[in-house]
């Protein structure tokens, strides 16, 4: 009974309620034989599909399976590059202001654990995308210092605004410090595009994907529309578009 109640409740949340409302509207318009009912039904179907886990996982899995996560002890690198993934400015943190978003926080934890396991320097790549944003690298650097990382082991690129700039500016910093075998840490859904752009810059990288989104389990809840699942579907679509743009030389 508990699971049934939760399942019903999920349909009353904003996204589930919107899908239901649009579905009822499409059915009503169909009964009235209104013009455009097919387009409305198509919009409802697409919105519903992108909001359920089986479809979102289907979109994400090819991106996330492009590179396997190597064993830490098998890594042969001389620097760990962590790519930015979003930051929230102006909010309080334990020892300062600004916090990393979900994707960036997962990348941060992975990079920190690799740093402690391998003893390699960390290059934090990511600046302000918009003028009012916080610098991702600056926030991550403050967090690393508060967790005991040595200041001498932390390098920052605070100019990058996208993945292409991550690659270009990281290359310059690597060359300045004599690093030739960078380990690149980013979300698994983002790794294919990141690896392409870094290798286009001539860097011999080892991809280290993390922050996986595509699950393997299927349950009753997998077919309830969820905002977080819709967001993951949008991330996947954005990556396919971004990868196509990069390969076409538009990034």
JSON list of C-alpha atoms in Angstrom, two decimals:
[
{"chain": "A", "resi": 1, "resn": "UNK", "atom": "CA", "xyz": [0.00, 0.00, 0.00]},
{"chain": "A", "resi": 2, "resn": "UNK", "atom": "CA", "xyz": [2.85, 2.37, 0.83]},
{"chain": "A", "resi": 3, "resn": "UNK", "atom": "CA", "xyz": [4.29, 2.08, -2.67]},
{"chain": "A", "resi": 4, "resn": "UNK", "atom": "CA", "xyz": [0.88, 2.50, -4.30]},
{"chain": "A", "resi": 5, "resn": "UNK", "atom": "CA", "xyz": [0.26, 5.69, -2.31]},
{"chain": "A", "resi": 6, "resn": "UNK", "atom": "CA", "xyz": [3.69, 7.03, -3.32]},
{"chain": "A", "resi": 7, "resn": "UNK", "atom": "CA", "xyz": [3.02, 6.17, -6.95]},
{"chain": "A", "resi": 8, "resn": "UNK", "atom": "CA", "xyz": [-0.33, 8.00, -6.92]},
{"chain": "A", "resi": 9, "resn": "UNK", "atom": "CA", "xyz": [1.23, 10.93, -5.08]},
{"chain": "A", "resi": 10, "resn": "UNK", "atom": "CA", "xyz": [3.92, 11.21, -7.76]},
{"chain": "A", "resi": 11, "resn": "UNK", "atom": "CA", "xyz": [1.24, 11.88, -10.37]},
{"chain": "A", "resi": 12, "resn": "UNK", "atom": "CA", "xyz": [-0.01, 14.83, -8.30]},
{"chain": "A", "resi": 13, "resn": "UNK", "atom": "CA", "xyz": [3.36, 16.58, -8.29]},
{"chain": "A", "resi": 14, "resn": "UNK", "atom": "CA", "xyz": [3.74, 19.43, -10.81]},
{"chain": "A", "resi": 15, "resn": "UNK", "atom": "CA", "xyz": [5.25, 17.50, -13.73]},
{"chain": "A", "resi": 16, "resn": "UNK", "atom": "CA", "xyz": [2.99, 14.45, -13.34]},
{"chain": "A", "resi": 17, "resn": "UNK", "atom": "CA", "xyz": [-0.02, 16.71, -12.92]},
{"chain": "A", "resi": 18, "resn": "UNK", "atom": "CA", "xyz": [0.89, 18.70, -16.04]},
{"chain": "A", "resi": 19, "resn": "UNK", "atom": "CA", "xyz": [1.23, 15.55, -18.14]},
{"chain": "A", "resi": 20, "resn": "UNK", "atom": "CA", "xyz": [-2.13, 14.27, -16.86]},
{"chain": "A", "resi": 21, "resn": "UNK", "atom": "CA", "xyz": [-3.83, 17.62, -17.47]},
{"chain": "A", "resi": 22, "resn": "UNK", "atom": "CA", "xyz": [-2.50, 17.82, -21.01]},
{"chain": "A", "resi": 23, "resn": "UNK", "atom": "CA", "xyz": [-3.52, 14.22, -21.62]},
{"chain": "A", "resi": 24, "resn": "UNK", "atom": "CA", "xyz": [-7.08, 14.90, -20.47]},
{"chain": "A", "resi": 25, "resn": "UNK", "atom": "CA", "xyz": [-7.14, 18.06, -22.59]},
{"chain": "A", "resi": 26, "resn": "UNK", "atom": "CA", "xyz": [-6.02, 16.11, -25.66]},
{"chain": "A", "resi": 27, "resn": "UNK", "atom": "CA", "xyz": [-8.73, 13.49, -25.01]},
{"chain": "A", "resi": 28, "resn": "UNK", "atom": "CA", "xyz": [-11.34, 16.24, -24.64]},
{"chain": "A", "resi": 29, "resn": "UNK", "atom": "CA", "xyz": [-10.22, 17.97, -27.82]},
{"chain": "A", "resi": 30, "resn": "UNK", "atom": "CA", "xyz": [-10.32, 14.65, -29.65]},
{"chain": "A", "resi": 31, "resn": "UNK", "atom": "CA", "xyz": [-13.92, 14.09, -28.60]},
{"chain": "A", "resi": 32, "resn": "UNK", "atom": "CA", "xyz": [-14.79, 17.55, -29.91]},
{"chain": "A", "resi": 33, "resn": "UNK", "atom": "CA", "xyz": [-12.81, 16.80, -33.07]},
{"chain": "A", "resi": 34, "resn": "UNK", "atom": "CA", "xyz": [-10.87, 20.02, -32.60]},
{"chain": "A", "resi": 35, "resn": "UNK", "atom": "CA", "xyz": [-8.16, 21.04, -35.03]},
{"chain": "A", "resi": 36, "resn": "UNK", "atom": "CA", "xyz": [-4.65, 20.53, -33.75]},
{"chain": "A", "resi": 37, "resn": "UNK", "atom": "CA", "xyz": [-5.52, 17.67, -31.40]},
{"chain": "A", "resi": 38, "resn": "UNK", "atom": "CA", "xyz": [-2.86, 15.48, -33.01]},
{"chain": "A", "resi": 39, "resn": "UNK", "atom": "CA", "xyz": [-0.20, 18.11, -32.33]},
{"chain": "A", "resi": 40, "resn": "UNK", "atom": "CA", "xyz": [-1.32, 18.42, -28.72]},
{"chain": "A", "resi": 41, "resn": "UNK", "atom": "CA", "xyz": [-1.24, 14.65, -28.30]},
{"chain": "A", "resi": 42, "resn": "UNK", "atom": "CA", "xyz": [2.26, 14.56, -29.80]},
{"chain": "A", "resi": 43, "resn": "UNK", "atom": "CA", "xyz": [3.48, 17.23, -27.35]},
{"chain": "A", "resi": 44, "resn": "UNK", "atom": "CA", "xyz": [2.00, 15.28, -24.42]},
{"chain": "A", "resi": 45, "resn": "UNK", "atom": "CA", "xyz": [3.64, 12.06, -25.61]},
{"chain": "A", "resi": 46, "resn": "UNK", "atom": "CA", "xyz": [7.07, 13.66, -26.08]},
{"chain": "A", "resi": 47, "resn": "UNK", "atom": "CA", "xyz": [6.93, 15.42, -22.71]},
{"chain": "A", "resi": 48, "resn": "UNK", "atom": "CA", "xyz": [5.89, 12.21, -20.99]},
{"chain": "A", "resi": 49, "resn": "UNK", "atom": "CA", "xyz": [8.53, 10.12, -22.75]},
{"chain": "A", "resi": 50, "resn": "UNK", "atom": "CA", "xyz": [11.37, 12.51, -21.88]},
{"chain": "A", "resi": 51, "resn": "UNK", "atom": "CA", "xyz": [10.21, 12.54, -18.25]},
{"chain": "A", "resi": 52, "resn": "UNK", "atom": "CA", "xyz": [10.38, 8.80, -17.57]},
{"chain": "A", "resi": 53, "resn": "UNK", "atom": "CA", "xyz": [13.48, 6.83, -16.67]},
{"chain": "A", "resi": 54, "resn": "UNK", "atom": "CA", "xyz": [13.48, 4.21, -19.47]},
{"chain": "A", "resi": 55, "resn": "UNK", "atom": "CA", "xyz": [13.62, 6.90, -22.17]},
{"chain": "A", "resi": 56, "resn": "UNK", "atom": "CA", "xyz": [16.08, 9.12, -20.27]},
{"chain": "A", "resi": 57, "resn": "UNK", "atom": "CA", "xyz": [18.36, 6.14, -19.66]},
{"chain": "A", "resi": 58, "resn": "UNK", "atom": "CA", "xyz": [18.13, 5.18, -23.33]},
{"chain": "A", "resi": 59, "resn": "UNK", "atom": "CA", "xyz": [19.33, 8.65, -24.27]},
{"chain": "A", "resi": 60, "resn": "UNK", "atom": "CA", "xyz": [22.09, 8.79, -21.65]},
{"chain": "A", "resi": 61, "resn": "UNK", "atom": "CA", "xyz": [23.52, 5.29, -21.87]},
{"chain": "A", "resi": 62, "resn": "UNK", "atom": "CA", "xyz": [25.37, 5.60, -25.22]},
{"chain": "A", "resi": 63, "resn": "UNK", "atom": "CA", "xyz": [27.10, 8.73, -23.91]},
{"chain": "A", "resi": 64, "resn": "UNK", "atom": "CA", "xyz": [27.96, 7.20, -20.54]},
{"chain": "A", "resi": 65, "resn": "UNK", "atom": "CA", "xyz": [29.24, 3.93, -22.00]},
{"chain": "A", "resi": 66, "resn": "UNK", "atom": "CA", "xyz": [31.62, 5.56, -24.47]},
{"chain": "A", "resi": 67, "resn": "UNK", "atom": "CA", "xyz": [34.42, 5.45, -21.86]},
{"chain": "A", "resi": 68, "resn": "UNK", "atom": "CA", "xyz": [34.77, 3.05, -18.96]},
{"chain": "A", "resi": 69, "resn": "UNK", "atom": "CA", "xyz": [35.96, 4.32, -15.60]},
{"chain": "A", "resi": 70, "resn": "UNK", "atom": "CA", "xyz": [39.51, 2.92, -15.17]},
{"chain": "A", "resi": 71, "resn": "UNK", "atom": "CA", "xyz": [40.77, 1.51, -11.89]},
{"chain": "A", "resi": 72, "resn": "UNK", "atom": "CA", "xyz": [42.56, 4.20, -9.88]},
{"chain": "A", "resi": 73, "resn": "UNK", "atom": "CA", "xyz": [45.66, 2.04, -9.42]},
{"chain": "A", "resi": 74, "resn": "UNK", "atom": "CA", "xyz": [45.95, 1.61, -13.21]},
{"chain": "A", "resi": 75, "resn": "UNK", "atom": "CA", "xyz": [46.06, 5.34, -13.93]},
{"chain": "A", "resi": 76, "resn": "UNK", "atom": "CA", "xyz": [49.28, 6.78, -15.35]},
{"chain": "A", "resi": 77, "resn": "UNK", "atom": "CA", "xyz": [48.99, 10.54, -15.29]},
{"chain": "A", "resi": 78, "resn": "UNK", "atom": "CA", "xyz": [50.80, 13.63, -14.04]},
{"chain": "A", "resi": 79, "resn": "UNK", "atom": "CA", "xyz": [47.86, 15.98, -13.33]},
{"chain": "A", "resi": 80, "resn": "UNK", "atom": "CA", "xyz": [44.13, 15.68, -12.62]},
{"chain": "A", "resi": 81, "resn": "UNK", "atom": "CA", "xyz": [41.93, 18.13, -14.55]},
{"chain": "A", "resi": 82, "resn": "UNK", "atom": "CA", "xyz": [38.45, 18.66, -13.12]},
{"chain": "A", "resi": 83, "resn": "UNK", "atom": "CA", "xyz": [35.97, 20.31, -15.48]},
{"chain": "A", "resi": 84, "resn": "UNK", "atom": "CA", "xyz": [33.41, 22.73, -14.08]},
{"chain": "A", "resi": 85, "resn": "UNK", "atom": "CA", "xyz": [29.77, 21.73, -14.05]},
{"chain": "A", "resi": 86, "resn": "UNK", "atom": "CA", "xyz": [27.85, 24.60, -12.51]},
{"chain": "A", "resi": 87, "resn": "UNK", "atom": "CA", "xyz": [28.00, 26.80, -9.42]},
{"chain": "A", "resi": 88, "resn": "UNK", "atom": "CA", "xyz": [25.47, 28.74, -7.35]},
{"chain": "A", "resi": 89, "resn": "UNK", "atom": "CA", "xyz": [26.67, 32.22, -6.40]},
{"chain": "A", "resi": 90, "resn": "UNK", "atom": "CA", "xyz": [25.75, 34.21, -3.34]},
{"chain": "A", "resi": 91, "resn": "UNK", "atom": "CA", "xyz": [24.72, 31.32, -1.07]},
{"chain": "A", "resi": 92, "resn": "UNK", "atom": "CA", "xyz": [26.41, 30.56, 2.27]},
{"chain": "A", "resi": 93, "resn": "UNK", "atom": "CA", "xyz": [28.86, 27.68, 2.57]},
{"chain": "A", "resi": 94, "resn": "UNK", "atom": "CA", "xyz": [30.74, 26.34, 5.60]},
{"chain": "A", "resi": 95, "resn": "UNK", "atom": "CA", "xyz": [33.75, 28.61, 5.15]},
{"chain": "A", "resi": 96, "resn": "UNK", "atom": "CA", "xyz": [32.71, 31.11, 2.51]},
{"chain": "A", "resi": 97, "resn": "UNK", "atom": "CA", "xyz": [30.17, 31.86, -0.18]},
{"chain": "A", "resi": 98, "resn": "UNK", "atom": "CA", "xyz": [29.06, 29.93, -3.25]},
{"chain": "A", "resi": 99, "resn": "UNK", "atom": "CA", "xyz": [28.50, 26.23, -3.73]},
{"chain": "A", "resi": 100, "resn": "UNK", "atom": "CA", "xyz": [29.04, 23.74, -6.54]},
{"chain": "A", "resi": 101, "resn": "UNK", "atom": "CA", "xyz": [26.00, 22.29, -8.30]},
{"chain": "A", "resi": 102, "resn": "UNK", "atom": "CA", "xyz": [25.13, 18.59, -8.28]},
{"chain": "A", "resi": 103, "resn": "UNK", "atom": "CA", "xyz": [27.21, 17.66, -11.33]},
{"chain": "A", "resi": 104, "resn": "UNK", "atom": "CA", "xyz": [30.14, 19.83, -10.27]},
{"chain": "A", "resi": 105, "resn": "UNK", "atom": "CA", "xyz": [30.00, 18.48, -6.71]},
{"chain": "A", "resi": 106, "resn": "UNK", "atom": "CA", "xyz": [30.17, 14.89, -7.97]},
{"chain": "A", "resi": 107, "resn": "UNK", "atom": "CA", "xyz": [33.14, 15.77, -10.19]},
{"chain": "A", "resi": 108, "resn": "UNK", "atom": "CA", "xyz": [34.77, 17.53, -7.23]},
{"chain": "A", "resi": 109, "resn": "UNK", "atom": "CA", "xyz": [34.45, 14.48, -4.96]},
{"chain": "A", "resi": 110, "resn": "UNK", "atom": "CA", "xyz": [35.88, 12.20, -7.63]},
{"chain": "A", "resi": 111, "resn": "UNK", "atom": "CA", "xyz": [38.82, 14.52, -8.35]},
{"chain": "A", "resi": 112, "resn": "UNK", "atom": "CA", "xyz": [39.59, 14.90, -4.65]},
{"chain": "A", "resi": 113, "resn": "UNK", "atom": "CA", "xyz": [39.55, 11.13, -4.08]},
{"chain": "A", "resi": 114, "resn": "UNK", "atom": "CA", "xyz": [41.86, 10.58, -7.06]},
{"chain": "A", "resi": 115, "resn": "UNK", "atom": "CA", "xyz": [44.16, 13.33, -5.77]},
{"chain": "A", "resi": 116, "resn": "UNK", "atom": "CA", "xyz": [44.42, 11.59, -2.41]},
{"chain": "A", "resi": 117, "resn": "UNK", "atom": "CA", "xyz": [44.93, 8.18, -4.00]},
{"chain": "A", "resi": 118, "resn": "UNK", "atom": "CA", "xyz": [47.54, 9.27, -6.57]},
{"chain": "A", "resi": 119, "resn": "UNK", "atom": "CA", "xyz": [49.13, 12.38, -5.03]},
{"chain": "A", "resi": 120, "resn": "UNK", "atom": "CA", "xyz": [48.83, 14.32, -8.29]},
{"chain": "A", "resi": 121, "resn": "UNK", "atom": "CA", "xyz": [48.26, 18.07, -8.64]},
{"chain": "A", "resi": 122, "resn": "UNK", "atom": "CA", "xyz": [44.74, 19.28, -9.38]},
{"chain": "A", "resi": 123, "resn": "UNK", "atom": "CA", "xyz": [43.83, 21.67, -12.19]},
{"chain": "A", "resi": 124, "resn": "UNK", "atom": "CA", "xyz": [40.37, 23.16, -11.69]},
{"chain": "A", "resi": 125, "resn": "UNK", "atom": "CA", "xyz": [38.98, 24.36, -15.02]},
{"chain": "A", "resi": 126, "resn": "UNK", "atom": "CA", "xyz": [35.93, 26.62, -15.03]},
{"chain": "A", "resi": 127, "resn": "UNK", "atom": "CA", "xyz": [35.25, 30.31, -14.59]},
{"chain": "A", "resi": 128, "resn": "UNK", "atom": "CA", "xyz": [32.23, 32.63, -14.78]},
{"chain": "A", "resi": 129, "resn": "UNK", "atom": "CA", "xyz": [29.80, 31.88, -17.57]},
{"chain": "A", "resi": 130, "resn": "UNK", "atom": "CA", "xyz": [27.74, 35.01, -16.83]},
{"chain": "A", "resi": 131, "resn": "UNK", "atom": "CA", "xyz": [28.97, 38.20, -15.12]},
{"chain": "A", "resi": 132, "resn": "UNK", "atom": "CA", "xyz": [26.90, 37.59, -11.98]},
{"chain": "A", "resi": 133, "resn": "UNK", "atom": "CA", "xyz": [28.06, 33.97, -11.60]},
{"chain": "A", "resi": 134, "resn": "UNK", "atom": "CA", "xyz": [30.69, 32.83, -9.12]},
{"chain": "A", "resi": 135, "resn": "UNK", "atom": "CA", "xyz": [33.96, 31.41, -10.40]},
{"chain": "A", "resi": 136, "resn": "UNK", "atom": "CA", "xyz": [33.66, 27.62, -10.28]},
{"chain": "A", "resi": 137, "resn": "UNK", "atom": "CA", "xyz": [37.40, 27.20, -9.89]},
{"chain": "A", "resi": 138, "resn": "UNK", "atom": "CA", "xyz": [37.57, 29.67, -7.01]},
{"chain": "A", "resi": 139, "resn": "UNK", "atom": "CA", "xyz": [34.74, 27.92, -5.13]},
{"chain": "A", "resi": 140, "resn": "UNK", "atom": "CA", "xyz": [36.27, 24.48, -5.71]},
{"chain": "A", "resi": 141, "resn": "UNK", "atom": "CA", "xyz": [39.70, 25.75, -4.64]},
{"chain": "A", "resi": 142, "resn": "UNK", "atom": "CA", "xyz": [38.30, 27.10, -1.36]},
{"chain": "A", "resi": 143, "resn": "UNK", "atom": "CA", "xyz": [36.61, 23.77, -0.70]},
{"chain": "A", "resi": 144, "resn": "UNK", "atom": "CA", "xyz": [39.79, 21.82, -1.44]},
{"chain": "A", "resi": 145, "resn": "UNK", "atom": "CA", "xyz": [41.81, 23.95, 0.96]},
{"chain": "A", "resi": 146, "resn": "UNK", "atom": "CA", "xyz": [39.21, 23.50, 3.70]},
{"chain": "A", "resi": 147, "resn": "UNK", "atom": "CA", "xyz": [39.46, 19.72, 3.19]},
{"chain": "A", "resi": 148, "resn": "UNK", "atom": "CA", "xyz": [43.21, 19.73, 3.68]},
{"chain": "A", "resi": 149, "resn": "UNK", "atom": "CA", "xyz": [44.58, 19.81, 0.14]},
{"chain": "A", "resi": 150, "resn": "UNK", "atom": "CA", "xyz": [47.94, 21.57, -0.13]},
{"chain": "A", "resi": 151, "resn": "UNK", "atom": "CA", "xyz": [47.76, 24.99, -1.78]},
{"chain": "A", "resi": 152, "resn": "UNK", "atom": "CA", "xyz": [50.85, 24.17, -3.83]},
{"chain": "A", "resi": 153, "resn": "UNK", "atom": "CA", "xyz": [48.97, 21.25, -5.45]},
{"chain": "A", "resi": 154, "resn": "UNK", "atom": "CA", "xyz": [46.00, 23.33, -6.67]},
{"chain": "A", "resi": 155, "resn": "UNK", "atom": "CA", "xyz": [45.98, 25.15, -10.01]},
{"chain": "A", "resi": 156, "resn": "UNK", "atom": "CA", "xyz": [43.04, 27.06, -11.46]},
{"chain": "A", "resi": 157, "resn": "UNK", "atom": "CA", "xyz": [41.73, 28.12, -14.84]},
{"chain": "A", "resi": 158, "resn": "UNK", "atom": "CA", "xyz": [39.17, 30.82, -14.08]},
{"chain": "A", "resi": 159, "resn": "UNK", "atom": "CA", "xyz": [38.64, 31.92, -17.68]},
{"chain": "A", "resi": 160, "resn": "UNK", "atom": "CA", "xyz": [36.86, 28.93, -19.23]},
{"chain": "A", "resi": 161, "resn": "UNK", "atom": "CA", "xyz": [33.17, 29.33, -20.08]},
{"chain": "A", "resi": 162, "resn": "UNK", "atom": "CA", "xyz": [32.57, 26.13, -22.04]},
{"chain": "A", "resi": 163, "resn": "UNK", "atom": "CA", "xyz": [34.20, 22.78, -22.79]},
{"chain": "A", "resi": 164, "resn": "UNK", "atom": "CA", "xyz": [36.17, 24.06, -25.77]},
{"chain": "A", "resi": 165, "resn": "UNK", "atom": "CA", "xyz": [37.74, 26.73, -23.56]},
{"chain": "A", "resi": 166, "resn": "UNK", "atom": "CA", "xyz": [38.33, 24.15, -20.82]},
{"chain": "A", "resi": 167, "resn": "UNK", "atom": "CA", "xyz": [40.45, 22.23, -23.31]},
{"chain": "A", "resi": 168, "resn": "UNK", "atom": "CA", "xyz": [42.30, 25.22, -24.79]},
{"chain": "A", "resi": 169, "resn": "UNK", "atom": "CA", "xyz": [43.15, 26.91, -21.48]},
{"chain": "A", "resi": 170, "resn": "UNK", "atom": "CA", "xyz": [44.02, 23.62, -19.77]},
{"chain": "A", "resi": 171, "resn": "UNK", "atom": "CA", "xyz": [46.47, 22.88, -22.58]},
{"chain": "A", "resi": 172, "resn": "UNK", "atom": "CA", "xyz": [48.27, 26.17, -21.96]},
{"chain": "A", "resi": 173, "resn": "UNK", "atom": "CA", "xyz": [48.53, 25.47, -18.22]},
{"chain": "A", "resi": 174, "resn": "UNK", "atom": "CA", "xyz": [49.72, 21.91, -18.83]},
{"chain": "A", "resi": 175, "resn": "UNK", "atom": "CA", "xyz": [52.43, 23.12, -21.21]},
{"chain": "A", "resi": 176, "resn": "UNK", "atom": "CA", "xyz": [53.55, 25.79, -18.74]},
{"chain": "A", "resi": 177, "resn": "UNK", "atom": "CA", "xyz": [53.98, 23.16, -16.02]},
{"chain": "A", "resi": 178, "resn": "UNK", "atom": "CA", "xyz": [55.38, 20.35, -18.16]},
{"chain": "A", "resi": 179, "resn": "UNK", "atom": "CA", "xyz": [52.39, 18.04, -17.71]},
{"chain": "A", "resi": 180, "resn": "UNK", "atom": "CA", "xyz": [51.95, 15.60, -20.60]},
{"chain": "A", "resi": 181, "resn": "UNK", "atom": "CA", "xyz": [49.51, 12.95, -19.32]},
{"chain": "A", "resi": 182, "resn": "UNK", "atom": "CA", "xyz": [46.44, 14.66, -17.85]},
{"chain": "A", "resi": 183, "resn": "UNK", "atom": "CA", "xyz": [43.60, 12.69, -16.29]},
{"chain": "A", "resi": 184, "resn": "UNK", "atom": "CA", "xyz": [40.33, 14.45, -17.17]},
{"chain": "A", "resi": 185, "resn": "UNK", "atom": "CA", "xyz": [37.47, 14.15, -14.68]},
{"chain": "A", "resi": 186, "resn": "UNK", "atom": "CA", "xyz": [33.95, 15.06, -15.79]},
{"chain": "A", "resi": 187, "resn": "UNK", "atom": "CA", "xyz": [30.43, 13.63, -15.81]},
{"chain": "A", "resi": 188, "resn": "UNK", "atom": "CA", "xyz": [30.03, 10.43, -17.81]},
{"chain": "A", "resi": 189, "resn": "UNK", "atom": "CA", "xyz": [27.36, 11.98, -20.06]},
{"chain": "A", "resi": 190, "resn": "UNK", "atom": "CA", "xyz": [29.80, 14.82, -20.87]},
{"chain": "A", "resi": 191, "resn": "UNK", "atom": "CA", "xyz": [32.97, 12.76, -21.32]},
{"chain": "A", "resi": 192, "resn": "UNK", "atom": "CA", "xyz": [32.67, 11.96, -25.04]},
{"chain": "A", "resi": 193, "resn": "UNK", "atom": "CA", "xyz": [32.51, 15.64, -25.99]},
{"chain": "A", "resi": 194, "resn": "UNK", "atom": "CA", "xyz": [35.19, 16.62, -23.48]},
{"chain": "A", "resi": 195, "resn": "UNK", "atom": "CA", "xyz": [37.58, 13.91, -24.70]},
{"chain": "A", "resi": 196, "resn": "UNK", "atom": "CA", "xyz": [37.04, 14.95, -28.32]},
{"chain": "A", "resi": 197, "resn": "UNK", "atom": "CA", "xyz": [37.80, 18.60, -27.61]},
{"chain": "A", "resi": 198, "resn": "UNK", "atom": "CA", "xyz": [40.84, 17.89, -25.41]},
{"chain": "A", "resi": 199, "resn": "UNK", "atom": "CA", "xyz": [42.31, 15.54, -28.00]},
{"chain": "A", "resi": 200, "resn": "UNK", "atom": "CA", "xyz": [41.63, 18.11, -30.69]},
{"chain": "A", "resi": 201, "resn": "UNK", "atom": "CA", "xyz": [43.96, 20.38, -28.73]},
{"chain": "A", "resi": 202, "resn": "UNK", "atom": "CA", "xyz": [46.63, 17.68, -28.95]},
{"chain": "A", "resi": 203, "resn": "UNK", "atom": "CA", "xyz": [46.45, 16.54, -25.33]},
{"chain": "A", "resi": 204, "resn": "UNK", "atom": "CA", "xyz": [47.10, 12.87, -24.53]},
{"chain": "A", "resi": 205, "resn": "UNK", "atom": "CA", "xyz": [44.37, 12.50, -21.91]},
{"chain": "A", "resi": 206, "resn": "UNK", "atom": "CA", "xyz": [43.06, 9.65, -19.82]},
{"chain": "A", "resi": 207, "resn": "UNK", "atom": "CA", "xyz": [39.27, 10.05, -19.49]},
{"chain": "A", "resi": 208, "resn": "UNK", "atom": "CA", "xyz": [37.88, 9.42, -16.00]},
{"chain": "A", "resi": 209, "resn": "UNK", "atom": "CA", "xyz": [34.07, 9.60, -16.16]},
{"chain": "A", "resi": 210, "resn": "UNK", "atom": "CA", "xyz": [31.96, 9.99, -13.01]},
{"chain": "A", "resi": 211, "resn": "UNK", "atom": "CA", "xyz": [28.53, 11.35, -11.99]},
{"chain": "A", "resi": 212, "resn": "UNK", "atom": "CA", "xyz": [26.60, 8.60, -13.79]},
{"chain": "A", "resi": 213, "resn": "UNK", "atom": "CA", "xyz": [22.87, 9.21, -14.41]},
{"chain": "A", "resi": 214, "resn": "UNK", "atom": "CA", "xyz": [21.58, 6.18, -16.35]},
{"chain": "A", "resi": 215, "resn": "UNK", "atom": "CA", "xyz": [20.35, 3.48, -13.98]},
{"chain": "A", "resi": 216, "resn": "UNK", "atom": "CA", "xyz": [19.61, -0.15, -14.78]},
{"chain": "A", "resi": 217, "resn": "UNK", "atom": "CA", "xyz": [16.62, -0.92, -12.57]},
{"chain": "A", "resi": 218, "resn": "UNK", "atom": "CA", "xyz": [12.99, -0.78, -13.72]},
{"chain": "A", "resi": 219, "resn": "UNK", "atom": "CA", "xyz": [10.07, -0.39, -11.33]},
{"chain": "A", "resi": 220, "resn": "UNK", "atom": "CA", "xyz": [6.58, 1.05, -11.15]},
{"chain": "A", "resi": 221, "resn": "UNK", "atom": "CA", "xyz": [8.10, 4.47, -10.50]},
{"chain": "A", "resi": 222, "resn": "UNK", "atom": "CA", "xyz": [10.15, 4.31, -13.69]},
{"chain": "A", "resi": 223, "resn": "UNK", "atom": "CA", "xyz": [7.03, 5.22, -15.65]},
{"chain": "A", "resi": 224, "resn": "UNK", "atom": "CA", "xyz": [5.99, 8.18, -13.50]},
{"chain": "A", "resi": 225, "resn": "UNK", "atom": "CA", "xyz": [7.13, 11.52, -15.00]},
{"chain": "A", "resi": 226, "resn": "UNK", "atom": "CA", "xyz": [9.75, 13.21, -12.84]},
{"chain": "A", "resi": 227, "resn": "UNK", "atom": "CA", "xyz": [11.37, 16.62, -13.16]},
{"chain": "A", "resi": 228, "resn": "UNK", "atom": "CA", "xyz": [14.85, 15.25, -12.41]},
{"chain": "A", "resi": 229, "resn": "UNK", "atom": "CA", "xyz": [14.48, 12.65, -15.17]},
{"chain": "A", "resi": 230, "resn": "UNK", "atom": "CA", "xyz": [13.33, 15.32, -17.63]},
{"chain": "A", "resi": 231, "resn": "UNK", "atom": "CA", "xyz": [16.41, 17.36, -16.71]},
{"chain": "A", "resi": 232, "resn": "UNK", "atom": "CA", "xyz": [18.64, 14.34, -17.43]},
{"chain": "A", "resi": 233, "resn": "UNK", "atom": "CA", "xyz": [16.96, 13.84, -20.82]},
{"chain": "A", "resi": 234, "resn": "UNK", "atom": "CA", "xyz": [17.63, 17.50, -21.62]},
{"chain": "A", "resi": 235, "resn": "UNK", "atom": "CA", "xyz": [21.28, 17.04, -20.60]},
{"chain": "A", "resi": 236, "resn": "UNK", "atom": "CA", "xyz": [21.61, 14.10, -22.98]},
{"chain": "A", "resi": 237, "resn": "UNK", "atom": "CA", "xyz": [20.03, 15.99, -25.89]},
{"chain": "A", "resi": 238, "resn": "UNK", "atom": "CA", "xyz": [22.30, 18.96, -25.18]},
{"chain": "A", "resi": 239, "resn": "UNK", "atom": "CA", "xyz": [25.33, 16.67, -25.32]},
{"chain": "A", "resi": 240, "resn": "UNK", "atom": "CA", "xyz": [24.34, 15.17, -28.66]},
{"chain": "A", "resi": 241, "resn": "UNK", "atom": "CA", "xyz": [23.88, 18.67, -30.09]},
{"chain": "A", "resi": 242, "resn": "UNK", "atom": "CA", "xyz": [27.15, 19.87, -28.53]},
{"chain": "A", "resi": 243, "resn": "UNK", "atom": "CA", "xyz": [29.08, 16.87, -29.83]},
{"chain": "A", "resi": 244, "resn": "UNK", "atom": "CA", "xyz": [27.73, 17.42, -33.34]},
{"chain": "A", "resi": 245, "resn": "UNK", "atom": "CA", "xyz": [28.68, 21.10, -33.13]},
{"chain": "A", "resi": 246, "resn": "UNK", "atom": "CA", "xyz": [32.19, 20.25, -31.94]},
{"chain": "A", "resi": 247, "resn": "UNK", "atom": "CA", "xyz": [32.74, 17.77, -34.75]},
{"chain": "A", "resi": 248, "resn": "UNK", "atom": "CA", "xyz": [31.47, 20.33, -37.25]},
{"chain": "A", "resi": 249, "resn": "UNK", "atom": "CA", "xyz": [34.03, 22.84, -35.94]},
{"chain": "A", "resi": 250, "resn": "UNK", "atom": "CA", "xyz": [31.39, 25.14, -34.45]},
{"chain": "A", "resi": 251, "resn": "UNK", "atom": "CA", "xyz": [32.87, 24.88, -30.95]}
]
